[in-house]
Amino acid sequence: MKSILFISALLATTISFASCNYSNAKPIKNATITKTGENTKIQVALLLDTSNSMDGLIDQAKSRLWNIVNTLTTLKYSGKTPDIEIALYEYGNDGLAQQSNYIRQVTPLTTDLDLISEKLFALKTNGGNEYCGAVIQDATKKLHWGKENSNMKLIYIAGNEAFDQGGVNYKEAISDAIKNDIYVNTIFCGSSLEGINTFWKDGADYGKGKYFNIDSNLSVQYVATPYDDQISKCNVKINTTYIGYGAKGSSKKMNQEAQDKNAQGVSAANYAERAVSKSKAVYKNESWDLVDRVKEDPKAIAKIKKEELPAELQNKSDAELEVIVTKKTKEREAIQKEIGELGKKRQQYIDAEAKKTKSQDDLGNAINTSIVALAKAKGYTVER
């Protein structure tokens, strides 16, 4: 069985762009939507085929995750940074249940970017049946999509088998997505013409999204910069500002470092991209980090039980804890500012190098382009 995959915009490959409807994209009006007061959200669901021979493509996906996150962080709505939520699905894997159409929701829509990285690196391939309509339907109905008109909601699905397989009609599934203002983008792993003939372009057209095709056998090309080493050193320092609390505090802090190692294992460039992501407001961990929790709730220290804190802090008074958290907050903000400045210089260097030679077309660039195009259509601005 042919293998496929996609990851948010995460892989590197040679891409031909076949069709893009974003220039004409108009958000669906829904007069019944009630304002909830929630923050504006950018929500992205990644539907990845994990059938056989997908290992190389998965490796490419791992290399682009933080690059995509960093593109998302450049988007503003009414001058404010939206929350970013990512969901991960796998489909087309024999290890999944037939009665569920070989579909698994790996994570719901979440702001926990380390969790997305963890689950991505844990994906395994296995041959199966690829039902695009079924996985689009599942993501549309079972994920918790925001209700605000300002939200940007995207599905990205990739594969190389016919788009119309399975018992769920892809046109009906995509129609339900569009009714909820969710744009469906398709990525075919193969030639552009074959993707058109097997209905991948048709899926994107119905979904008011973008269709493109990739050569999934190519590897990502990286640009080493003079700033990567400095950014990496800052990343080590920023980790010391996190204070785990609660039942998952210790394990989540360990996972943060594990995802650092995963990124570093891919390339120094990927490690630098992750560090830049960690300097942004969207990288927040209030569910396990006391510093972020206090930012969300200034009275959090008084609400947390002493036994939920690290052993070395359990004998501290609330006043002493406030001093410690304030100190760590200032340290983190200073490091984030330094990473931010280095990150801008790094990107300027990469952009300059790209002008000297023909840059590689890759899925990351394709997804970034489509995200920015739709964002502008919905009234977002891009602030580098």
Coordinates of C-alpha atoms in Angstrom, one line a residue:
M1 CA 0.0 0.0 0.0
K2 CA 1.2 3.5 -0.8
S3 CA 2.1 5.5 2.2
I4 CA 1.2 9.0 3.0
L5 CA 1.2 11.5 5.7
F6 CA 1.0 15.0 6.6
I7 CA 1.8 17.1 9.4
S8 CA 0.7 20.5 9.8
A9 CA 3.0 22.0 7.8
L10 CA 5.6 20.3 9.0
L11 CA 7.5 18.3 6.5
A12 CA 10.0 19.1 3.9
T13 CA 9.5 18.2 0.4
T14 CA 9.3 19.4 -3.2
I15 CA 5.9 20.9 -3.7
S16 CA 3.9 22.0 -6.7
F17 CA 1.0 24.3 -5.9
A18 CA -2.0 23.4 -7.9
S19 CA -4.9 25.4 -6.6
C20 CA -5.6 28.0 -3.9
N21 CA -8.9 29.5 -3.1
Y22 CA -7.8 31.6 -0.2
S23 CA -7.6 34.7 -2.2
N24 CA -11.4 34.5 -2.6
A25 CA -12.0 33.1 0.8
K26 CA -14.9 34.7 2.7
P27 CA -15.7 33.6 6.3
I28 CA -19.1 32.1 6.6
K29 CA -21.7 34.3 8.3
N30 CA -23.5 32.8 11.2
A31 CA -26.0 35.1 12.9
T32 CA -26.7 32.6 15.6
I33 CA -23.2 32.6 17.1
T34 CA -23.2 34.0 20.6
K35 CA -20.2 35.9 21.8
T36 CA -18.6 34.0 24.6
G37 CA -15.8 36.3 25.5
E38 CA -13.2 33.7 24.8
N39 CA -9.8 34.7 23.3
T40 CA -9.5 34.5 19.5
K41 CA -8.2 31.2 18.5
I42 CA -6.2 29.7 15.6
Q43 CA -7.1 26.0 15.6
V44 CA -5.3 23.5 13.3
A45 CA -6.2 19.8 13.0
L46 CA -3.5 17.6 11.5
L47 CA -4.8 14.4 9.9
L48 CA -1.9 12.2 9.2
D49 CA -1.9 8.9 7.3
T50 CA 0.4 6.5 9.2
S51 CA 0.3 3.6 6.7
N52 CA 3.4 1.7 5.6
S53 CA 6.7 3.5 4.4
M54 CA 5.8 6.7 6.2
D55 CA 8.9 6.9 8.4
G56 CA 10.8 9.3 6.1
L57 CA 7.8 11.6 5.8
I58 CA 7.2 11.5 9.6
D59 CA 10.8 12.5 10.1
Q60 CA 10.2 15.5 7.8
A61 CA 7.1 16.4 9.8
K62 CA 9.1 16.4 13.0
S63 CA 11.5 18.9 11.5
R64 CA 8.8 21.4 10.6
L65 CA 6.5 21.5 13.7
W66 CA 8.2 24.5 15.5
N67 CA 8.7 26.4 12.3
I68 CA 4.9 26.3 11.7
V69 CA 4.2 27.3 15.3
N70 CA 6.5 30.3 14.8
T71 CA 4.6 31.3 11.7
L72 CA 1.3 31.1 13.6
T73 CA 2.7 33.4 16.3
T74 CA 3.2 36.2 13.8
L75 CA -0.6 36.5 13.3
K76 CA -2.5 39.1 15.3
Y77 CA -6.2 39.9 15.5
S78 CA -7.2 43.4 16.6
G79 CA -3.6 43.8 17.7
K80 CA -3.7 40.8 20.0
T81 CA -2.0 37.4 19.8
P82 CA -4.6 34.6 19.4
D83 CA -4.4 31.3 21.3
I84 CA -3.0 28.5 19.2
E85 CA -4.5 25.0 19.5
I86 CA -3.4 22.0 17.5
A87 CA -5.0 18.6 17.3
L88 CA -3.4 15.4 15.9
Y89 CA -5.1 12.5 14.2
E90 CA -3.7 9.4 12.6
Y91 CA -5.6 7.3 10.1
G92 CA -4.9 4.5 7.6
N93 CA -3.1 2.3 10.1
D94 CA -3.7 -1.4 10.5
G95 CA -3.1 -1.1 14.2
L96 CA -6.3 0.9 14.6
A97 CA -9.8 -0.6 14.9
Q98 CA -11.7 -1.4 11.7
Q99 CA -15.0 -0.4 13.4
S100 CA -13.6 3.1 13.9
N101 CA -12.5 3.3 10.2
Y102 CA -8.9 3.0 11.2
I103 CA -9.0 6.4 12.8
R104 CA -7.4 7.6 16.1
Q105 CA -7.6 11.0 17.7
V106 CA -4.1 11.2 19.1
T107 CA -4.7 14.5 20.9
P108 CA -7.7 16.9 21.0
L109 CA -7.3 20.6 20.2
T110 CA -4.8 21.7 22.8
T111 CA -2.4 24.6 23.7
D112 CA 0.0 22.0 25.1
L113 CA 2.6 22.2 22.3
D114 CA 5.0 19.8 24.1
L115 CA 2.2 17.2 24.0
I116 CA 1.8 17.6 20.3
S117 CA 5.6 17.1 19.8
E118 CA 5.6 14.1 22.2
K119 CA 2.8 12.3 20.3
L120 CA 4.3 13.2 16.9
F121 CA 7.6 11.6 17.8
A122 CA 5.8 8.5 19.1
L123 CA 3.9 7.8 15.8
K124 CA 4.5 4.4 14.2
T125 CA 3.6 3.3 10.7
N126 CA 1.6 0.2 9.7
G127 CA -0.3 -0.6 6.5
G128 CA -4.0 0.1 6.4
N129 CA -7.1 1.5 4.6
E130 CA -7.2 5.3 4.2
Y131 CA -10.6 6.8 4.6
C132 CA -10.3 10.5 4.1
G133 CA -14.0 11.3 4.4
A134 CA -14.3 9.4 7.7
V135 CA -11.3 11.2 9.4
I136 CA -12.5 14.6 8.2
Q137 CA -16.0 13.9 9.6
D138 CA -14.5 12.7 12.9
A139 CA -12.3 15.8 13.3
T140 CA -15.2 18.1 12.4
K141 CA -17.7 16.5 14.9
K142 CA -15.5 15.5 17.8
L143 CA -13.0 18.3 18.2
H144 CA -14.0 21.3 20.3
W145 CA -14.0 24.0 17.7
G146 CA -14.3 27.6 18.9
K147 CA -17.5 29.6 18.2
E148 CA -16.2 33.1 17.7
N149 CA -16.4 34.5 14.1
S150 CA -12.8 35.7 14.5
N151 CA -11.4 32.2 15.0
M152 CA -9.4 30.7 12.2
K153 CA -10.1 27.0 11.9
L154 CA -8.1 24.7 9.6
I155 CA -7.9 21.0 8.7
Y156 CA -4.9 19.7 6.9
I157 CA -5.0 16.1 5.6
A158 CA -2.4 14.3 3.5
G159 CA -2.2 11.0 1.7
N160 CA -1.6 9.2 -1.6
E161 CA -4.6 6.9 -2.0
A162 CA -7.9 7.9 -3.6
F163 CA -9.6 10.6 -1.6
D164 CA -13.1 9.0 -2.1
Q165 CA -12.4 5.7 -0.3
G166 CA -14.5 4.4 2.6
G167 CA -18.2 4.6 3.5
V168 CA -18.2 8.3 4.4
N169 CA -18.7 10.6 1.4
Y170 CA -15.9 13.2 1.5
K171 CA -18.2 15.9 0.0
E172 CA -20.7 15.5 2.8
A173 CA -18.0 15.5 5.5
I174 CA -16.4 18.6 4.0
S175 CA -19.8 20.3 3.7
D176 CA -20.3 19.8 7.5
A177 CA -16.8 21.4 8.1
I178 CA -17.6 24.4 5.9
K179 CA -20.9 24.9 7.8
N180 CA -18.7 25.4 10.9
D181 CA -16.3 27.7 9.1
I182 CA -13.6 25.1 9.1
Y183 CA -11.4 25.2 5.9
V184 CA -10.1 21.9 4.6
N185 CA -6.7 21.7 2.9
T186 CA -5.4 18.7 1.1
I187 CA -1.9 17.4 0.5
F188 CA -1.3 14.7 -2.1
C189 CA 1.9 12.7 -1.9
G190 CA 2.6 12.2 -5.6
S191 CA 2.3 14.0 -8.9
S192 CA -0.1 17.0 -9.1
L193 CA -2.1 15.3 -12.0
E194 CA -2.6 12.1 -10.0
G195 CA -3.8 14.0 -7.0
I196 CA -6.3 15.8 -9.2
N197 CA -7.5 12.5 -10.8
T198 CA -7.9 10.9 -7.3
F199 CA -10.1 13.8 -6.0
W200 CA -7.6 15.5 -3.7
K201 CA -8.0 18.8 -5.5
D202 CA -11.7 18.3 -5.5
G203 CA -11.6 17.9 -1.7
A204 CA -9.7 21.2 -1.3
D205 CA -12.1 23.0 -3.7
Y206 CA -15.1 21.8 -1.7
G207 CA -13.3 22.7 1.5
K208 CA -12.5 26.3 0.3
G209 CA -8.9 25.4 1.1
K210 CA -5.7 24.8 -0.8
Y211 CA -4.5 21.7 -2.7
F212 CA -0.9 21.0 -3.3
N213 CA 1.3 18.0 -3.9
I214 CA 4.6 16.9 -2.5
D215 CA 7.5 14.6 -3.2
S216 CA 7.6 12.9 0.2
N217 CA 11.0 11.3 -0.4
L218 CA 13.1 14.5 -0.2
S219 CA 14.8 15.6 3.0
V220 CA 14.6 19.0 4.7
Q221 CA 17.4 21.5 3.9
Y222 CA 18.5 23.6 6.8
V223 CA 20.2 27.0 6.9
A224 CA 22.8 27.1 9.8
T225 CA 23.0 30.7 11.2
P226 CA 25.5 32.5 13.5
Y227 CA 22.7 32.8 16.1
D228 CA 21.7 29.1 16.6
D229 CA 24.3 28.5 19.3
Q230 CA 23.3 31.6 21.3
I231 CA 19.7 30.7 21.0
S232 CA 20.4 27.1 22.2
K233 CA 22.2 28.4 25.3
C234 CA 19.3 30.6 26.1
N235 CA 17.0 27.6 25.8
V236 CA 19.0 25.8 28.6
K237 CA 18.7 28.9 30.8
I238 CA 14.9 29.3 30.2
N239 CA 14.2 25.8 31.4
T240 CA 15.5 26.7 34.9
T241 CA 12.7 29.2 35.3
Y242 CA 10.0 26.5 35.2
I243 CA 8.5 25.4 38.6
G244 CA 6.4 22.2 38.3
Y245 CA 3.4 21.8 40.5
G246 CA 0.5 19.4 40.9
A247 CA 0.2 15.8 40.0
K248 CA 1.8 16.2 36.6
G249 CA 4.3 19.0 37.4
S250 CA 7.4 16.8 37.6
S251 CA 6.5 14.6 34.5
K252 CA 5.6 17.6 32.4
K253 CA 8.8 19.4 33.2
M254 CA 10.7 16.2 32.2
N255 CA 8.7 16.0 29.0
Q256 CA 9.7 19.6 28.2
E257 CA 13.3 18.6 28.3
A258 CA 12.5 15.4 26.4
Q259 CA 11.0 17.5 23.5
D260 CA 14.1 19.7 23.6
K261 CA 16.2 16.6 23.0
N262 CA 13.8 15.4 20.2
A263 CA 14.1 18.7 18.4
Q264 CA 17.9 18.7 18.9
G265 CA 18.1 15.2 17.5
V266 CA 16.5 16.3 14.3
S267 CA 18.9 19.2 13.7
A268 CA 20.5 22.3 15.4
A269 CA 18.1 24.4 13.3
N270 CA 15.1 22.6 14.6
Y271 CA 16.3 23.0 18.1
A272 CA 16.7 26.7 17.6
E273 CA 13.2 26.9 16.1
R274 CA 11.8 25.2 19.2
A275 CA 13.6 27.6 21.5
V276 CA 12.2 30.6 19.5
S277 CA 8.7 29.0 20.0
K278 CA 9.3 28.8 23.8
S279 CA 10.0 32.6 23.9
K280 CA 6.5 33.3 22.5
A281 CA 3.3 34.0 24.5
V282 CA 1.6 31.0 22.9
Y283 CA 4.0 28.6 24.6
K284 CA 2.3 28.5 28.0
N285 CA 2.0 25.8 30.6
E286 CA -0.2 27.1 33.3
S287 CA -1.5 23.6 34.0
W288 CA 1.8 22.5 35.5
D289 CA 4.2 25.5 35.7
L290 CA 3.7 27.8 38.7
V291 CA 5.1 30.8 36.9
D292 CA 2.6 30.6 34.1
R293 CA -0.2 29.7 36.5
V294 CA 0.4 32.9 38.5
K295 CA 0.3 34.9 35.3
E296 CA -3.1 33.5 34.7
D297 CA -4.2 33.8 38.3
P298 CA -2.3 36.2 40.6
K299 CA -3.9 34.5 43.7
A300 CA -2.8 31.0 42.6
I301 CA -0.1 30.5 45.2
A302 CA -2.7 30.6 48.0
K303 CA -4.9 28.1 46.2
I304 CA -2.2 25.4 45.7
K305 CA -1.6 22.8 48.4
K306 CA 2.0 22.6 49.7
E307 CA 2.2 18.9 48.8
E308 CA 1.6 19.8 45.2
L309 CA 4.9 21.8 45.1
P310 CA 8.4 20.5 44.6
A311 CA 9.9 19.1 47.8
E312 CA 12.3 22.0 48.2
L313 CA 9.5 24.5 48.2
Q314 CA 7.0 22.8 50.4
N315 CA 8.3 24.5 53.6
K316 CA 8.1 28.0 52.1
S317 CA 5.5 30.5 53.1
D318 CA 3.2 32.1 50.6
A319 CA 5.2 35.3 50.8
E320 CA 8.4 33.4 50.2
L321 CA 6.9 31.6 47.2
E322 CA 5.7 34.9 45.8
V323 CA 9.3 36.2 45.9
I324 CA 10.6 33.1 44.2
V325 CA 7.9 33.2 41.5
T326 CA 8.5 36.9 40.8
K327 CA 12.2 36.3 40.5
K328 CA 11.7 33.4 38.0
T329 CA 9.2 35.5 36.1
K330 CA 11.6 38.3 35.6
E331 CA 14.4 35.9 34.6
R332 CA 12.1 34.2 32.0
E333 CA 11.0 37.5 30.5
A334 CA 14.6 38.6 30.1
I335 CA 15.6 35.3 28.4
Q336 CA 12.5 35.4 26.2
K337 CA 13.4 38.9 25.1
E338 CA 16.9 37.8 24.3
I339 CA 15.7 34.8 22.3
G340 CA 13.2 37.0 20.5
E341 CA 15.8 39.5 19.4
L342 CA 18.1 36.7 18.3
G343 CA 15.3 34.9 16.6
K344 CA 14.6 38.0 14.4
K345 CA 18.2 38.2 13.4
R346 CA 18.2 34.5 12.7
Q347 CA 15.2 34.8 10.4
Q348 CA 16.7 37.8 8.6
Y349 CA 19.8 35.7 8.0
I350 CA 17.8 32.8 6.6
D351 CA 15.7 35.1 4.4
A352 CA 18.9 36.6 3.0
E353 CA 20.5 33.2 2.3
A354 CA 17.3 32.1 0.5
K355 CA 17.7 34.9 -2.0
K356 CA 21.1 33.8 -3.0
T357 CA 20.1 30.3 -4.1
K358 CA 16.9 28.7 -5.2
S359 CA 15.3 27.7 -1.9
Q360 CA 13.8 24.2 -1.5
D361 CA 10.0 24.0 -1.8
D362 CA 8.7 22.2 1.3
L363 CA 5.5 21.5 3.1
G364 CA 6.4 23.9 5.8
N365 CA 6.6 26.8 3.3
A366 CA 3.4 25.6 1.7
I367 CA 1.4 25.5 4.9
N368 CA 2.9 28.8 6.1
T369 CA 1.7 30.4 2.8
S370 CA -1.8 29.0 3.1
I371 CA -2.1 30.0 6.8
V372 CA -1.1 33.6 6.1
A373 CA -3.4 33.9 3.1
L374 CA -6.4 32.7 5.0
A375 CA -5.5 34.8 8.0
K376 CA -5.4 38.0 5.9
A377 CA -8.8 37.0 4.4
K378 CA -10.2 36.8 7.9
G379 CA -8.8 40.2 9.0
Y380 CA -5.6 39.1 10.7
T381 CA -2.4 41.0 10.4
V382 CA 1.1 39.5 10.1
E383 CA 3.7 41.0 12.5
R384 CA 7.3 39.6 12.1

